[in-house]
């Protein structure tokens, strides 16, 4: 199993690091999703590392496997040679493609063997994607199949293994899946939540996370599938997420939308120089909007990636400073769905309490949610019992 070194923390959120055959990963870390075909990638992998300071990436082993030219190149020169990237590479397994298109042409054993053969640093089990809205019986069957596949994968792989945690909207299934994954995986990848991100159902996402997180081993690395929008980084880190994968920087660029920690903006709506990042100082955004489509998409993708990398740095600093709750509260003011997510998280404040520090720096109030933080609720309970002899409040 991977050795995860804890360096700092703020509640469940953690600063840590772990080693891979191609280098060290410091967490929380953003892993840009890169296409295995370089002609489909708007930002080169060399730029991702050199210009944006992102030292690890994630790519699709399934797309690589099913594309003859890519498959041959990966088998010949490894996944790092194919991507022209010498840092840590995580590969997914095709589960999301199976969810999106109804099937994949490869089985769990074959895709794991392929990931082993091409030298991926973190391989992923081909799980069964459980939709948030399915019935309990269907979700349970998906969890059982994923657990069986994970057990077989653990026997077949000596290197780092990511085991997805499924269970849909059912607390009991997510809890069981989390416990089983903790016994098998180096990376525990919370799955089945991409539709919640896409539909801005952050309250449902919070409920899925609070039902999962207490059952994950504290010594494992936690990955949350689909956390690509910088608006959600602080929120996800609050639950102890260590690895974030982002295809949003490119998806939003294709639609002409710019990512910011407060949300997204259509570039065609901009008339002012609203961003002063290094890239936008080179060419102001209103000028980028006038470029030809390919160059315009590339420039927007670069802006989105730089914004995402910068926000991840803000999150790490907040963890070090012990101010992550304040950052989450500020980010939640940007969107009502994110406010609903924070409210749902605070409704289960007892999940956060075991790791909440009793002593912090000066309390900074950002609004009503500040008084519902776990530490405040805990002190309120203690004070009520001391002054009035009241029983503990129901959680």
Coordinates of C-alpha atoms in Angstrom, one line a residue:
X1 CA 0.0 0.0 0.0
X2 CA 1.1 3.6 -0.7
X3 CA 2.6 5.5 2.2
X4 CA 0.6 8.8 2.6
X5 CA 2.6 11.3 4.6
X6 CA 0.4 13.8 6.4
X7 CA 2.0 17.3 6.6
X8 CA -0.7 19.6 7.8
X9 CA -4.5 19.6 8.2
X10 CA -7.6 21.7 8.8
X11 CA -10.4 19.4 10.0
X12 CA -10.8 16.7 7.4
X13 CA -8.8 18.7 4.8
X14 CA -5.2 17.6 4.5
X15 CA -1.8 18.6 3.1
X16 CA 0.1 15.5 2.3
X17 CA 2.3 13.7 -0.1
X18 CA 3.0 10.3 -1.6
X19 CA 5.5 8.8 -4.0
X20 CA 5.0 7.1 -7.3
X21 CA 7.5 5.5 -9.7
X22 CA 7.6 8.8 -11.6
X23 CA 7.8 11.2 -8.8
X24 CA 6.1 12.7 -5.7
X25 CA 2.6 14.0 -5.6
X26 CA 1.8 16.7 -3.1
X27 CA -1.8 17.0 -2.1
X28 CA -4.4 18.4 -2.5
X29 CA -3.4 18.1 -6.2
X30 CA -5.1 18.9 -9.4
X31 CA -4.7 16.3 -12.2
X32 CA -5.7 17.8 -15.6
X33 CA -7.4 15.2 -17.8
X34 CA -5.3 14.9 -21.0
X35 CA -6.4 13.2 -24.2
X36 CA -4.0 10.4 -25.1
X37 CA -4.0 11.7 -28.7
X38 CA -1.9 14.9 -28.6
X39 CA -3.7 16.4 -31.6
X40 CA -6.9 16.5 -29.4
X41 CA -5.2 18.2 -26.5
X42 CA -5.4 22.0 -26.4
X43 CA -2.6 22.4 -23.9
X44 CA 0.5 20.2 -24.3
X45 CA 1.6 18.1 -21.4
X46 CA 5.0 19.8 -21.3
X47 CA 3.2 23.2 -20.9
X48 CA 1.0 21.7 -18.2
X49 CA 4.1 21.0 -16.1
X50 CA 6.3 23.9 -17.1
X51 CA 3.9 26.8 -17.4
X52 CA 1.1 25.8 -15.0
X53 CA 3.2 23.9 -12.3
X54 CA 1.0 20.8 -12.4
X55 CA 3.1 17.8 -11.9
X56 CA 0.7 14.9 -12.4
X57 CA -2.0 14.1 -15.0
X58 CA -4.8 11.7 -15.7
X59 CA -5.7 10.1 -19.0
X60 CA -8.0 7.4 -20.4
X61 CA -6.6 3.9 -20.6
X62 CA -9.8 2.8 -22.4
X63 CA -9.5 5.4 -25.2
X64 CA -5.8 4.4 -25.5
X65 CA -6.7 0.7 -25.7
X66 CA -9.5 1.0 -28.2
X67 CA -7.5 3.3 -30.6
X68 CA -5.1 1.0 -32.6
X69 CA -2.4 3.7 -33.2
X70 CA -2.5 4.9 -29.6
X71 CA -2.5 1.4 -28.2
X72 CA 0.5 0.4 -30.3
X73 CA 2.4 3.5 -29.2
X74 CA 1.6 3.0 -25.5
X75 CA 2.6 -0.6 -25.6
X76 CA 5.9 0.3 -27.3
X77 CA 6.9 3.4 -25.3
X78 CA 4.6 3.3 -22.3
X79 CA 2.0 5.8 -21.3
X80 CA 4.6 8.3 -20.4
X81 CA 6.1 8.1 -23.8
X82 CA 2.8 8.4 -25.5
X83 CA 1.9 11.5 -23.5
X84 CA 5.4 12.9 -23.6
X85 CA 5.2 13.4 -19.8
X86 CA 7.7 12.2 -17.3
X87 CA 5.6 12.9 -14.1
X88 CA 3.0 10.7 -12.4
X89 CA 0.2 9.5 -14.6
X90 CA -3.1 8.1 -13.4
X91 CA -5.3 6.2 -15.8
X92 CA -9.0 5.7 -15.6
X93 CA -10.6 2.4 -16.8
X94 CA -13.5 3.2 -19.1
X95 CA -16.3 3.1 -16.5
X96 CA -17.5 6.6 -17.3
X97 CA -17.5 5.8 -21.0
X98 CA -19.6 2.7 -20.1
X99 CA -22.0 5.0 -18.2
X100 CA -22.2 7.5 -21.0
X101 CA -22.4 5.2 -24.0
X102 CA -23.9 2.0 -22.5
X103 CA -21.0 -0.3 -23.0
X104 CA -17.3 -0.7 -23.4
X105 CA -15.5 -3.4 -25.5
X106 CA -13.1 -4.5 -22.8
X107 CA -13.4 -6.4 -19.6
X108 CA -12.0 -5.5 -16.1
X109 CA -9.1 -8.0 -16.2
X110 CA -8.0 -6.9 -19.7
X111 CA -8.1 -3.2 -19.0
X112 CA -6.1 -3.7 -15.8
X113 CA -3.5 -5.8 -17.6
X114 CA -3.2 -3.1 -20.2
X115 CA -2.7 -0.4 -17.5
X116 CA 0.0 -2.6 -16.0
X117 CA 1.6 -3.1 -19.4
X118 CA 1.8 0.6 -20.3
X119 CA 3.4 1.5 -17.0
X120 CA 0.7 3.7 -15.4
X121 CA 1.6 5.0 -12.0
X122 CA -2.0 4.8 -10.6
X123 CA -4.2 2.2 -12.3
X124 CA -8.0 2.3 -11.8
X125 CA -10.4 -0.7 -11.4
X126 CA -13.1 -0.9 -14.0
X127 CA -16.1 -0.3 -11.7
X128 CA -19.8 -0.2 -12.3
X129 CA -21.0 3.4 -12.4
X130 CA -24.0 3.7 -10.1
X131 CA -26.3 6.5 -11.1
X132 CA -27.6 8.7 -8.2
X133 CA -31.2 7.9 -9.0
X134 CA -31.3 4.1 -9.3
X135 CA -33.1 1.7 -7.0
X136 CA -31.4 0.1 -4.0
X137 CA -31.2 -3.3 -5.6
X138 CA -29.5 -2.1 -8.7
X139 CA -27.1 0.1 -6.7
X140 CA -26.2 -2.9 -4.5
X141 CA -25.5 -5.1 -7.5
X142 CA -23.2 -2.5 -8.9
X143 CA -21.3 -2.2 -5.6
X144 CA -21.0 -6.0 -5.3
X145 CA -19.5 -6.2 -8.8
X146 CA -17.1 -3.4 -8.2
X147 CA -15.9 -5.0 -5.0
X148 CA -15.3 -8.4 -6.7
X149 CA -13.4 -6.6 -9.5
X150 CA -11.3 -4.7 -7.0
X151 CA -10.3 -7.9 -5.1
X152 CA -9.2 -9.4 -8.4
X153 CA -7.3 -6.3 -9.4
X154 CA -5.5 -6.1 -6.1
X155 CA -4.2 -9.6 -6.6
X156 CA -3.1 -8.7 -10.2
X157 CA -1.4 -5.4 -9.4
X158 CA 1.6 -4.6 -7.2
X159 CA 1.6 -0.9 -8.0
X160 CA -0.7 1.9 -6.9
X161 CA -4.4 1.0 -7.4
X162 CA -7.4 3.3 -7.3
X163 CA -10.6 1.6 -6.2
X164 CA -13.8 3.4 -6.9
X165 CA -16.4 3.9 -4.1
X166 CA -19.9 3.6 -5.4
X167 CA -23.4 3.3 -3.9
X168 CA -25.6 5.9 -5.5
X169 CA -27.7 7.8 -3.0
X170 CA -27.7 5.1 -0.4
X171 CA -25.8 5.6 2.8
X172 CA -25.5 2.0 3.7
X173 CA -24.1 1.0 0.3
X174 CA -21.6 3.9 0.2
X175 CA -20.4 3.0 3.7
X176 CA -19.9 -0.6 2.7
X177 CA -18.2 0.3 -0.5
X178 CA -15.9 2.7 1.4
X179 CA -14.9 0.1 3.9
X180 CA -14.1 -2.5 1.2
X181 CA -12.2 0.0 -0.9
X182 CA -10.1 1.0 2.1
X183 CA -8.9 -2.6 2.5
X184 CA -8.0 -2.9 -1.2
X185 CA -7.0 0.4 -2.7
X186 CA -4.1 2.9 -2.3
X187 CA -6.4 5.6 -3.8
X188 CA -10.0 5.6 -2.8
X189 CA -11.9 7.2 -5.7
X190 CA -15.4 8.5 -4.8
X191 CA -17.5 7.8 -7.9
X192 CA -21.0 8.0 -9.3
X193 CA -21.0 11.8 -8.6
X194 CA -20.3 13.3 -12.0
X195 CA -24.0 13.8 -12.7
X196 CA -24.3 15.7 -9.4
X197 CA -21.4 18.1 -10.5
X198 CA -22.9 18.5 -14.0
X199 CA -26.4 19.3 -12.6
X200 CA -25.0 21.5 -9.8
X201 CA -26.7 19.2 -7.2
X202 CA -24.2 20.1 -4.5
X203 CA -26.5 19.4 -1.7
X204 CA -26.8 15.8 -2.9
X205 CA -23.1 15.7 -3.4
X206 CA -22.6 16.8 0.2
X207 CA -24.9 14.0 1.4
X208 CA -23.0 11.4 -0.6
X209 CA -19.7 12.7 0.8
X210 CA -20.8 12.7 4.4
X211 CA -22.1 9.2 4.1
X212 CA -18.8 8.0 2.5
X213 CA -16.0 9.9 4.3
X214 CA -16.3 8.5 7.8
X215 CA -15.7 5.0 6.4
X216 CA -12.6 5.7 4.4
X217 CA -9.3 4.8 5.9
X218 CA -7.5 7.9 7.1
X219 CA -4.2 6.5 5.7
X220 CA -5.5 6.3 2.2
X221 CA -5.4 8.9 -0.6
X222 CA -8.9 10.2 -1.5
X223 CA -9.9 11.1 -5.1
X224 CA -13.2 12.6 -6.1
X225 CA -14.2 12.0 -9.7
X226 CA -15.4 15.1 -11.7
X227 CA -14.1 17.9 -9.4
X228 CA -13.0 20.1 -12.3
X229 CA -14.6 23.5 -11.7
X230 CA -12.5 25.7 -9.4
X231 CA -15.6 26.9 -7.7
X232 CA -15.9 23.4 -6.1
X233 CA -12.3 22.9 -5.0
X234 CA -12.6 24.3 -1.5
X235 CA -15.9 22.6 -0.9
X236 CA -14.5 19.2 -1.9
X237 CA -11.3 19.7 0.1
X238 CA -13.5 20.3 3.2
X239 CA -14.4 16.6 3.0
X240 CA -10.8 15.5 2.9
X241 CA -10.4 15.1 -0.9
X242 CA -6.8 14.8 -1.9
X243 CA -6.9 14.4 -5.7
X244 CA -9.0 16.4 -8.1
X245 CA -9.3 15.6 -11.8
X246 CA -10.3 18.3 -14.3
X247 CA -11.5 18.0 -17.8
X248 CA -13.6 21.2 -17.2
X249 CA -10.8 23.4 -18.3
X250 CA -11.2 22.0 -21.9
X251 CA -14.9 21.3 -21.8
X252 CA -15.7 24.8 -20.9
X253 CA -13.2 26.2 -23.4
X254 CA -15.0 24.4 -26.2
X255 CA -18.2 26.2 -25.2
X256 CA -16.4 29.5 -25.0
X257 CA -16.7 29.8 -21.3
X258 CA -14.1 31.1 -18.8
X259 CA -13.6 29.5 -15.4
X260 CA -13.3 31.5 -12.2
X261 CA -13.5 30.6 -8.5
X262 CA -16.9 32.4 -8.5
X263 CA -18.3 30.6 -11.6
X264 CA -18.1 30.7 -15.3
X265 CA -18.5 33.5 -17.9
X266 CA -19.1 33.4 -21.6
X267 CA -16.2 35.1 -23.3
X268 CA -18.5 36.7 -25.9
X269 CA -20.2 38.6 -23.1
X270 CA -17.0 40.3 -22.0
X271 CA -16.2 43.9 -23.0
X272 CA -13.8 44.7 -20.2
X273 CA -10.4 43.3 -19.1
X274 CA -11.9 41.4 -16.1
X275 CA -8.9 39.1 -15.6
X276 CA -5.3 40.1 -14.9
X277 CA -3.7 36.7 -14.9
X278 CA -0.4 36.4 -16.7
X279 CA -2.0 34.8 -19.8
X280 CA -4.7 37.5 -20.0
X281 CA -2.1 40.2 -19.7
X282 CA -0.5 38.9 -22.9
X283 CA -3.8 39.0 -24.8
X284 CA -6.9 40.6 -23.1
X285 CA -10.0 38.4 -23.0
X286 CA -12.0 40.6 -25.3
X287 CA -9.3 40.2 -27.9
X288 CA -9.2 36.4 -27.3
X289 CA -12.9 36.3 -28.2
X290 CA -12.0 37.5 -31.7
X291 CA -9.5 34.8 -32.5
X292 CA -10.0 31.9 -34.9
X293 CA -11.8 29.0 -33.2
X294 CA -8.8 26.7 -32.6
X295 CA -6.6 29.5 -31.2
X296 CA -9.5 30.9 -29.2
X297 CA -10.2 27.5 -27.6
X298 CA -6.6 27.0 -26.8
X299 CA -6.3 30.4 -25.1
X300 CA -9.5 29.9 -23.1
X301 CA -8.3 26.4 -22.0
X302 CA -5.0 27.9 -20.9
X303 CA -6.8 30.6 -18.9
X304 CA -9.1 28.0 -17.3
X305 CA -6.1 25.8 -16.4
X306 CA -4.2 28.7 -14.8
X307 CA -7.3 29.7 -12.9
X308 CA -7.8 26.2 -11.6
X309 CA -4.1 25.8 -10.6
X310 CA -4.2 29.1 -8.8
X311 CA -7.4 28.2 -6.9
X312 CA -5.8 24.9 -5.8
X313 CA -3.0 26.9 -4.3
X314 CA -5.5 29.1 -2.5
X315 CA -7.1 26.0 -1.0
X316 CA -3.7 24.6 0.1
X317 CA -2.8 27.8 1.8
X318 CA -6.2 28.0 3.5
X319 CA -5.6 24.5 4.9
X320 CA -2.2 25.6 6.2
X321 CA -3.7 28.7 7.7
X322 CA -6.6 26.9 9.3
X323 CA -9.1 29.1 7.4
X324 CA -10.7 26.6 5.0
X325 CA -14.2 27.0 6.5
X326 CA -14.0 30.7 5.8
X327 CA -12.9 30.1 2.2
X328 CA -15.7 27.6 1.6
X329 CA -18.2 30.1 3.0
X330 CA -16.9 32.9 0.7
X331 CA -17.0 30.6 -2.3
X332 CA -20.5 29.5 -1.4
X333 CA -21.8 33.0 -1.8
X334 CA -21.1 32.8 -5.6
X335 CA -23.9 30.3 -6.4
X336 CA -27.1 29.2 -4.6
X337 CA -26.4 25.5 -5.4
X338 CA -23.1 25.8 -3.6
X339 CA -24.8 27.5 -0.6
X340 CA -27.2 24.6 -0.5
X341 CA -24.3 22.2 -0.5
X342 CA -22.7 24.0 2.4
X343 CA -26.0 23.9 4.3
X344 CA -26.3 20.2 3.7
X345 CA -22.7 19.7 5.0
X346 CA -23.4 21.8 8.1
X347 CA -26.5 19.7 8.7
X348 CA -24.2 16.8 9.3
X349 CA -21.6 18.7 11.4
X350 CA -20.9 15.8 13.6
X351 CA -19.1 14.1 10.7
X352 CA -16.5 16.9 10.8
X353 CA -16.2 17.2 14.6
X354 CA -13.7 14.4 15.4
X355 CA -11.0 16.1 13.3
X356 CA -11.9 19.7 14.1
X357 CA -9.2 21.6 16.1
X358 CA -10.5 23.0 19.4
X359 CA -8.1 25.9 19.2
X360 CA -7.8 28.1 16.1
X361 CA -6.7 31.5 15.0
X362 CA -9.1 34.4 15.5
X363 CA -12.6 33.5 14.5
X364 CA -13.7 35.3 11.3
X365 CA -17.4 35.5 10.6
X366 CA -18.5 35.7 7.0
X367 CA -22.2 35.4 7.6
X368 CA -24.8 33.1 9.2
X369 CA -23.1 29.8 8.1
X370 CA -20.1 30.8 10.3
X371 CA -22.2 30.2 13.4
X372 CA -23.1 26.7 12.2
X373 CA -19.5 25.5 11.9
X374 CA -18.8 22.2 13.8
X375 CA -16.5 23.9 16.4
X376 CA -19.1 26.6 17.1
X377 CA -21.9 24.0 17.4
X378 CA -19.7 21.9 19.8
X379 CA -18.9 24.9 22.0
X380 CA -22.6 25.9 22.0
X381 CA -23.5 22.4 23.3
X382 CA -20.9 22.5 26.0
X383 CA -22.0 25.9 27.1
X384 CA -25.7 24.9 27.3
X385 CA -24.9 21.8 29.3
X386 CA -22.6 23.9 31.7
X387 CA -25.0 26.8 32.2
X388 CA -28.4 25.1 32.0
X389 CA -27.7 21.4 32.5
X390 CA -29.3 20.7 29.1
X391 CA -28.9 17.4 27.4
X392 CA -26.8 17.3 24.2
X393 CA -28.6 18.8 21.3
X394 CA -29.9 16.3 18.7
X395 CA -27.7 16.2 15.6

